[in-house]
Amino acid sequence: QVQLVESGGGLVQAGGSLRLSCLASGRSFSNSVMSWFRQAPGKERERVARVLMSGGGAWYADSVKGRFTISTNVQNTVYLQMNSLKPEDTAVYYCGASFVTIWGTPSYWGQGTQVAVSS
């Protein structure tokens, strides 16, 4: 059974940091593209960062560039280090795994983890 399990969300003040984790299991992810998405209330889900599970190919949305860092480890875990958080970063953050193209809609999704940034 394929699972993506996120953790690390929470409430933080503006300017603070959080690190999200996504543990992937149930199949081989060595050829996958791992992405972090977020969805704020009333808004569409947007991709904020992407990386190859094997490492490399990192991409960031302009809204998070320079503040967020995506990384992976050999234990099939994807991280999103979020620094200098802003109230507009408040959203549910989802981990997704794609196997077809780097911009493809993920085949698998995590359950989401809430991030709230207070001003």
JSON list of C-alpha atoms in Angstrom, two decimals:
[
{"chain": "A", "resi": 1, "resn": "GLN", "atom": "CA", "xyz": [0.00, 0.00, 0.00]},
{"chain": "A", "resi": 2, "resn": "VAL", "atom": "CA", "xyz": [1.52, 3.28, -1.13]},
{"chain": "A", "resi": 3, "resn": "GLN", "atom": "CA", "xyz": [1.55, 5.98, 1.51]},
{"chain": "A", "resi": 4, "resn": "LEU", "atom": "CA", "xyz": [2.85, 9.52, 1.82]},
{"chain": "A", "resi": 5, "resn": "VAL", "atom": "CA", "xyz": [2.76, 10.70, 5.40]},
{"chain": "A", "resi": 6, "resn": "GLU", "atom": "CA", "xyz": [3.45, 14.34, 6.18]},
{"chain": "A", "resi": 7, "resn": "SER", "atom": "CA", "xyz": [4.42, 15.79, 9.52]},
{"chain": "A", "resi": 8, "resn": "GLY", "atom": "CA", "xyz": [5.88, 18.96, 10.99]},
{"chain": "A", "resi": 9, "resn": "GLY", "atom": "CA", "xyz": [3.12, 21.48, 10.54]},
{"chain": "A", "resi": 10, "resn": "GLY", "atom": "CA", "xyz": [2.02, 23.85, 13.29]},
{"chain": "A", "resi": 11, "resn": "LEU", "atom": "CA", "xyz": [1.52, 27.42, 14.40]},
{"chain": "A", "resi": 12, "resn": "VAL", "atom": "CA", "xyz": [4.43, 29.82, 14.20]},
{"chain": "A", "resi": 13, "resn": "GLN", "atom": "CA", "xyz": [4.91, 33.58, 14.35]},
{"chain": "A", "resi": 14, "resn": "ALA", "atom": "CA", "xyz": [5.87, 35.56, 11.28]},
{"chain": "A", "resi": 15, "resn": "GLY", "atom": "CA", "xyz": [9.59, 35.34, 10.70]},
{"chain": "A", "resi": 16, "resn": "GLY", "atom": "CA", "xyz": [9.79, 31.89, 12.25]},
{"chain": "A", "resi": 17, "resn": "SER", "atom": "CA", "xyz": [10.69, 28.51, 10.75]},
{"chain": "A", "resi": 18, "resn": "LEU", "atom": "CA", "xyz": [9.17, 25.07, 10.34]},
{"chain": "A", "resi": 19, "resn": "ARG", "atom": "CA", "xyz": [10.40, 21.89, 8.71]},
{"chain": "A", "resi": 20, "resn": "LEU", "atom": "CA", "xyz": [7.90, 19.62, 7.04]},
{"chain": "A", "resi": 21, "resn": "SER", "atom": "CA", "xyz": [8.63, 15.95, 6.39]},
{"chain": "A", "resi": 22, "resn": "CYS", "atom": "CA", "xyz": [7.04, 13.49, 3.99]},
{"chain": "A", "resi": 23, "resn": "LEU", "atom": "CA", "xyz": [7.79, 9.78, 4.33]},
{"chain": "A", "resi": 24, "resn": "ALA", "atom": "CA", "xyz": [7.02, 7.75, 1.21]},
{"chain": "A", "resi": 25, "resn": "SER", "atom": "CA", "xyz": [6.49, 3.99, 1.40]},
{"chain": "A", "resi": 26, "resn": "GLY", "atom": "CA", "xyz": [4.85, 1.06, -0.37]},
{"chain": "A", "resi": 27, "resn": "ARG", "atom": "CA", "xyz": [6.74, 1.07, -3.69]},
{"chain": "A", "resi": 28, "resn": "SER", "atom": "CA", "xyz": [9.98, 2.27, -5.20]},
{"chain": "A", "resi": 29, "resn": "PHE", "atom": "CA", "xyz": [10.25, 6.05, -5.33]},
{"chain": "A", "resi": 30, "resn": "SER", "atom": "CA", "xyz": [13.75, 6.17, -6.82]},
{"chain": "A", "resi": 31, "resn": "ASN", "atom": "CA", "xyz": [12.44, 7.52, -10.14]},
{"chain": "A", "resi": 32, "resn": "SER", "atom": "CA", "xyz": [9.81, 9.81, -8.70]},
{"chain": "A", "resi": 33, "resn": "VAL", "atom": "CA", "xyz": [9.44, 13.56, -8.71]},
{"chain": "A", "resi": 34, "resn": "MET", "atom": "CA", "xyz": [8.44, 14.77, -5.27]},
{"chain": "A", "resi": 35, "resn": "SER", "atom": "CA", "xyz": [6.58, 18.02, -4.82]},
{"chain": "A", "resi": 36, "resn": "TRP", "atom": "CA", "xyz": [5.20, 20.11, -2.03]},
{"chain": "A", "resi": 37, "resn": "PHE", "atom": "CA", "xyz": [1.90, 21.83, -2.71]},
{"chain": "A", "resi": 38, "resn": "ARG", "atom": "CA", "xyz": [-0.17, 24.11, -0.55]},
{"chain": "A", "resi": 39, "resn": "GLN", "atom": "CA", "xyz": [-3.79, 25.14, -0.47]},
{"chain": "A", "resi": 40, "resn": "ALA", "atom": "CA", "xyz": [-5.05, 28.16, 1.41]},
{"chain": "A", "resi": 41, "resn": "PRO", "atom": "CA", "xyz": [-8.76, 28.63, 2.18]},
{"chain": "A", "resi": 42, "resn": "GLY", "atom": "CA", "xyz": [-10.66, 29.68, -0.91]},
{"chain": "A", "resi": 43, "resn": "LYS", "atom": "CA", "xyz": [-7.65, 29.25, -3.18]},
{"chain": "A", "resi": 44, "resn": "GLU", "atom": "CA", "xyz": [-6.47, 26.61, -5.61]},
{"chain": "A", "resi": 45, "resn": "ARG", "atom": "CA", "xyz": [-3.78, 24.15, -4.69]},
{"chain": "A", "resi": 46, "resn": "GLU", "atom": "CA", "xyz": [-0.39, 25.40, -5.88]},
{"chain": "A", "resi": 47, "resn": "ARG", "atom": "CA", "xyz": [2.98, 23.73, -6.23]},
{"chain": "A", "resi": 48, "resn": "VAL", "atom": "CA", "xyz": [5.63, 25.50, -4.16]},
{"chain": "A", "resi": 49, "resn": "ALA", "atom": "CA", "xyz": [8.66, 23.22, -4.56]},
{"chain": "A", "resi": 50, "resn": "ARG", "atom": "CA", "xyz": [9.76, 20.14, -6.49]},
{"chain": "A", "resi": 51, "resn": "VAL", "atom": "CA", "xyz": [12.76, 17.81, -6.44]},
{"chain": "A", "resi": 52, "resn": "LEU", "atom": "CA", "xyz": [13.81, 14.45, -7.81]},
{"chain": "A", "resi": 53, "resn": "MET", "atom": "CA", "xyz": [13.77, 11.76, -5.13]},
{"chain": "A", "resi": 54, "resn": "SER", "atom": "CA", "xyz": [17.22, 10.76, -6.37]},
{"chain": "A", "resi": 55, "resn": "GLY", "atom": "CA", "xyz": [18.38, 14.31, -5.70]},
{"chain": "A", "resi": 56, "resn": "GLY", "atom": "CA", "xyz": [18.76, 17.38, -7.87]},
{"chain": "A", "resi": 57, "resn": "GLY", "atom": "CA", "xyz": [16.31, 19.24, -10.07]},
{"chain": "A", "resi": 58, "resn": "ALA", "atom": "CA", "xyz": [15.04, 21.51, -7.32]},
{"chain": "A", "resi": 59, "resn": "TRP", "atom": "CA", "xyz": [12.50, 24.13, -8.36]},
{"chain": "A", "resi": 60, "resn": "TYR", "atom": "CA", "xyz": [10.68, 26.76, -6.32]},
{"chain": "A", "resi": 61, "resn": "ALA", "atom": "CA", "xyz": [7.70, 29.01, -6.87]},
{"chain": "A", "resi": 62, "resn": "ASP", "atom": "CA", "xyz": [8.63, 32.68, -6.89]},
{"chain": "A", "resi": 63, "resn": "SER", "atom": "CA", "xyz": [6.59, 33.24, -3.73]},
{"chain": "A", "resi": 64, "resn": "VAL", "atom": "CA", "xyz": [8.89, 30.97, -1.68]},
{"chain": "A", "resi": 65, "resn": "LYS", "atom": "CA", "xyz": [12.21, 31.25, -3.49]},
{"chain": "A", "resi": 66, "resn": "GLY", "atom": "CA", "xyz": [15.02, 32.13, -1.11]},
{"chain": "A", "resi": 67, "resn": "ARG", "atom": "CA", "xyz": [12.96, 31.18, 1.94]},
{"chain": "A", "resi": 68, "resn": "PHE", "atom": "CA", "xyz": [12.07, 27.51, 1.41]},
{"chain": "A", "resi": 69, "resn": "THR", "atom": "CA", "xyz": [14.43, 24.60, 0.74]},
{"chain": "A", "resi": 70, "resn": "ILE", "atom": "CA", "xyz": [13.37, 21.16, -0.49]},
{"chain": "A", "resi": 71, "resn": "SER", "atom": "CA", "xyz": [15.57, 18.13, 0.05]},
{"chain": "A", "resi": 72, "resn": "THR", "atom": "CA", "xyz": [15.47, 14.35, 0.20]},
{"chain": "A", "resi": 73, "resn": "ASN", "atom": "CA", "xyz": [17.28, 11.51, 1.94]},
{"chain": "A", "resi": 74, "resn": "VAL", "atom": "CA", "xyz": [17.93, 7.86, 1.12]},
{"chain": "A", "resi": 75, "resn": "GLN", "atom": "CA", "xyz": [15.12, 6.76, 3.43]},
{"chain": "A", "resi": 76, "resn": "ASN", "atom": "CA", "xyz": [12.49, 8.08, 0.97]},
{"chain": "A", "resi": 77, "resn": "THR", "atom": "CA", "xyz": [11.84, 11.19, 3.00]},
{"chain": "A", "resi": 78, "resn": "VAL", "atom": "CA", "xyz": [11.27, 14.61, 1.48]},
{"chain": "A", "resi": 79, "resn": "TYR", "atom": "CA", "xyz": [11.72, 17.73, 3.56]},
{"chain": "A", "resi": 80, "resn": "LEU", "atom": "CA", "xyz": [10.58, 21.29, 3.17]},
{"chain": "A", "resi": 81, "resn": "GLN", "atom": "CA", "xyz": [12.55, 23.70, 5.32]},
{"chain": "A", "resi": 82, "resn": "MET", "atom": "CA", "xyz": [10.54, 26.91, 5.61]},
{"chain": "A", "resi": 83, "resn": "ASN", "atom": "CA", "xyz": [12.26, 30.03, 6.91]},
{"chain": "A", "resi": 84, "resn": "SER", "atom": "CA", "xyz": [11.17, 33.64, 7.23]},
{"chain": "A", "resi": 85, "resn": "LEU", "atom": "CA", "xyz": [7.57, 32.54, 7.24]},
{"chain": "A", "resi": 86, "resn": "LYS", "atom": "CA", "xyz": [4.86, 35.05, 6.38]},
{"chain": "A", "resi": 87, "resn": "PRO", "atom": "CA", "xyz": [1.13, 35.07, 7.18]},
{"chain": "A", "resi": 88, "resn": "GLU", "atom": "CA", "xyz": [0.45, 34.43, 3.50]},
{"chain": "A", "resi": 89, "resn": "ASP", "atom": "CA", "xyz": [2.24, 31.08, 3.84]},
{"chain": "A", "resi": 90, "resn": "THR", "atom": "CA", "xyz": [-0.68, 29.86, 5.94]},
{"chain": "A", "resi": 91, "resn": "ALA", "atom": "CA", "xyz": [-2.17, 26.82, 4.21]},
{"chain": "A", "resi": 92, "resn": "VAL", "atom": "CA", "xyz": [-2.51, 23.07, 4.28]},
{"chain": "A", "resi": 93, "resn": "TYR", "atom": "CA", "xyz": [0.68, 21.64, 2.81]},
{"chain": "A", "resi": 94, "resn": "TYR", "atom": "CA", "xyz": [0.58, 18.43, 0.79]},
{"chain": "A", "resi": 95, "resn": "CYS", "atom": "CA", "xyz": [3.31, 16.11, -0.41]},
{"chain": "A", "resi": 96, "resn": "GLY", "atom": "CA", "xyz": [2.84, 14.57, -3.86]},
{"chain": "A", "resi": 97, "resn": "ALA", "atom": "CA", "xyz": [4.71, 11.96, -5.91]},
{"chain": "A", "resi": 98, "resn": "SER", "atom": "CA", "xyz": [4.78, 11.96, -9.74]},
{"chain": "A", "resi": 99, "resn": "PHE", "atom": "CA", "xyz": [6.20, 9.30, -12.03]},
{"chain": "A", "resi": 100, "resn": "VAL", "atom": "CA", "xyz": [5.51, 10.53, -15.55]},
{"chain": "A", "resi": 101, "resn": "THR", "atom": "CA", "xyz": [6.74, 14.10, -16.00]},
{"chain": "A", "resi": 102, "resn": "ILE", "atom": "CA", "xyz": [8.32, 16.64, -13.68]},
{"chain": "A", "resi": 103, "resn": "TRP", "atom": "CA", "xyz": [5.24, 18.84, -13.93]},
{"chain": "A", "resi": 104, "resn": "GLY", "atom": "CA", "xyz": [2.76, 16.00, -13.84]},
{"chain": "A", "resi": 105, "resn": "THR", "atom": "CA", "xyz": [-0.13, 15.80, -11.45]},
{"chain": "A", "resi": 106, "resn": "PRO", "atom": "CA", "xyz": [0.98, 13.58, -8.60]},
{"chain": "A", "resi": 107, "resn": "SER", "atom": "CA", "xyz": [-0.15, 9.98, -8.66]},
{"chain": "A", "resi": 108, "resn": "TYR", "atom": "CA", "xyz": [-0.02, 9.84, -4.89]},
{"chain": "A", "resi": 109, "resn": "TRP", "atom": "CA", "xyz": [-0.84, 12.44, -2.25]},
{"chain": "A", "resi": 110, "resn": "GLY", "atom": "CA", "xyz": [-0.32, 12.75, 1.45]},
{"chain": "A", "resi": 111, "resn": "GLN", "atom": "CA", "xyz": [-3.08, 13.69, 3.84]},
{"chain": "A", "resi": 112, "resn": "GLY", "atom": "CA", "xyz": [-1.79, 17.22, 4.36]},
{"chain": "A", "resi": 113, "resn": "THR", "atom": "CA", "xyz": [-0.37, 19.11, 7.31]},
{"chain": "A", "resi": 114, "resn": "GLN", "atom": "CA", "xyz": [-1.61, 22.51, 8.49]},
{"chain": "A", "resi": 115, "resn": "VAL", "atom": "CA", "xyz": [0.78, 25.45, 8.67]},
{"chain": "A", "resi": 116, "resn": "ALA", "atom": "CA", "xyz": [-0.47, 28.64, 10.32]},
{"chain": "A", "resi": 117, "resn": "VAL", "atom": "CA", "xyz": [1.64, 31.79, 10.50]},
{"chain": "A", "resi": 118, "resn": "SER", "atom": "CA", "xyz": [0.50, 34.55, 12.81]},
{"chain": "A", "resi": 119, "resn": "SER", "atom": "CA", "xyz": [1.38, 38.20, 12.27]}
]
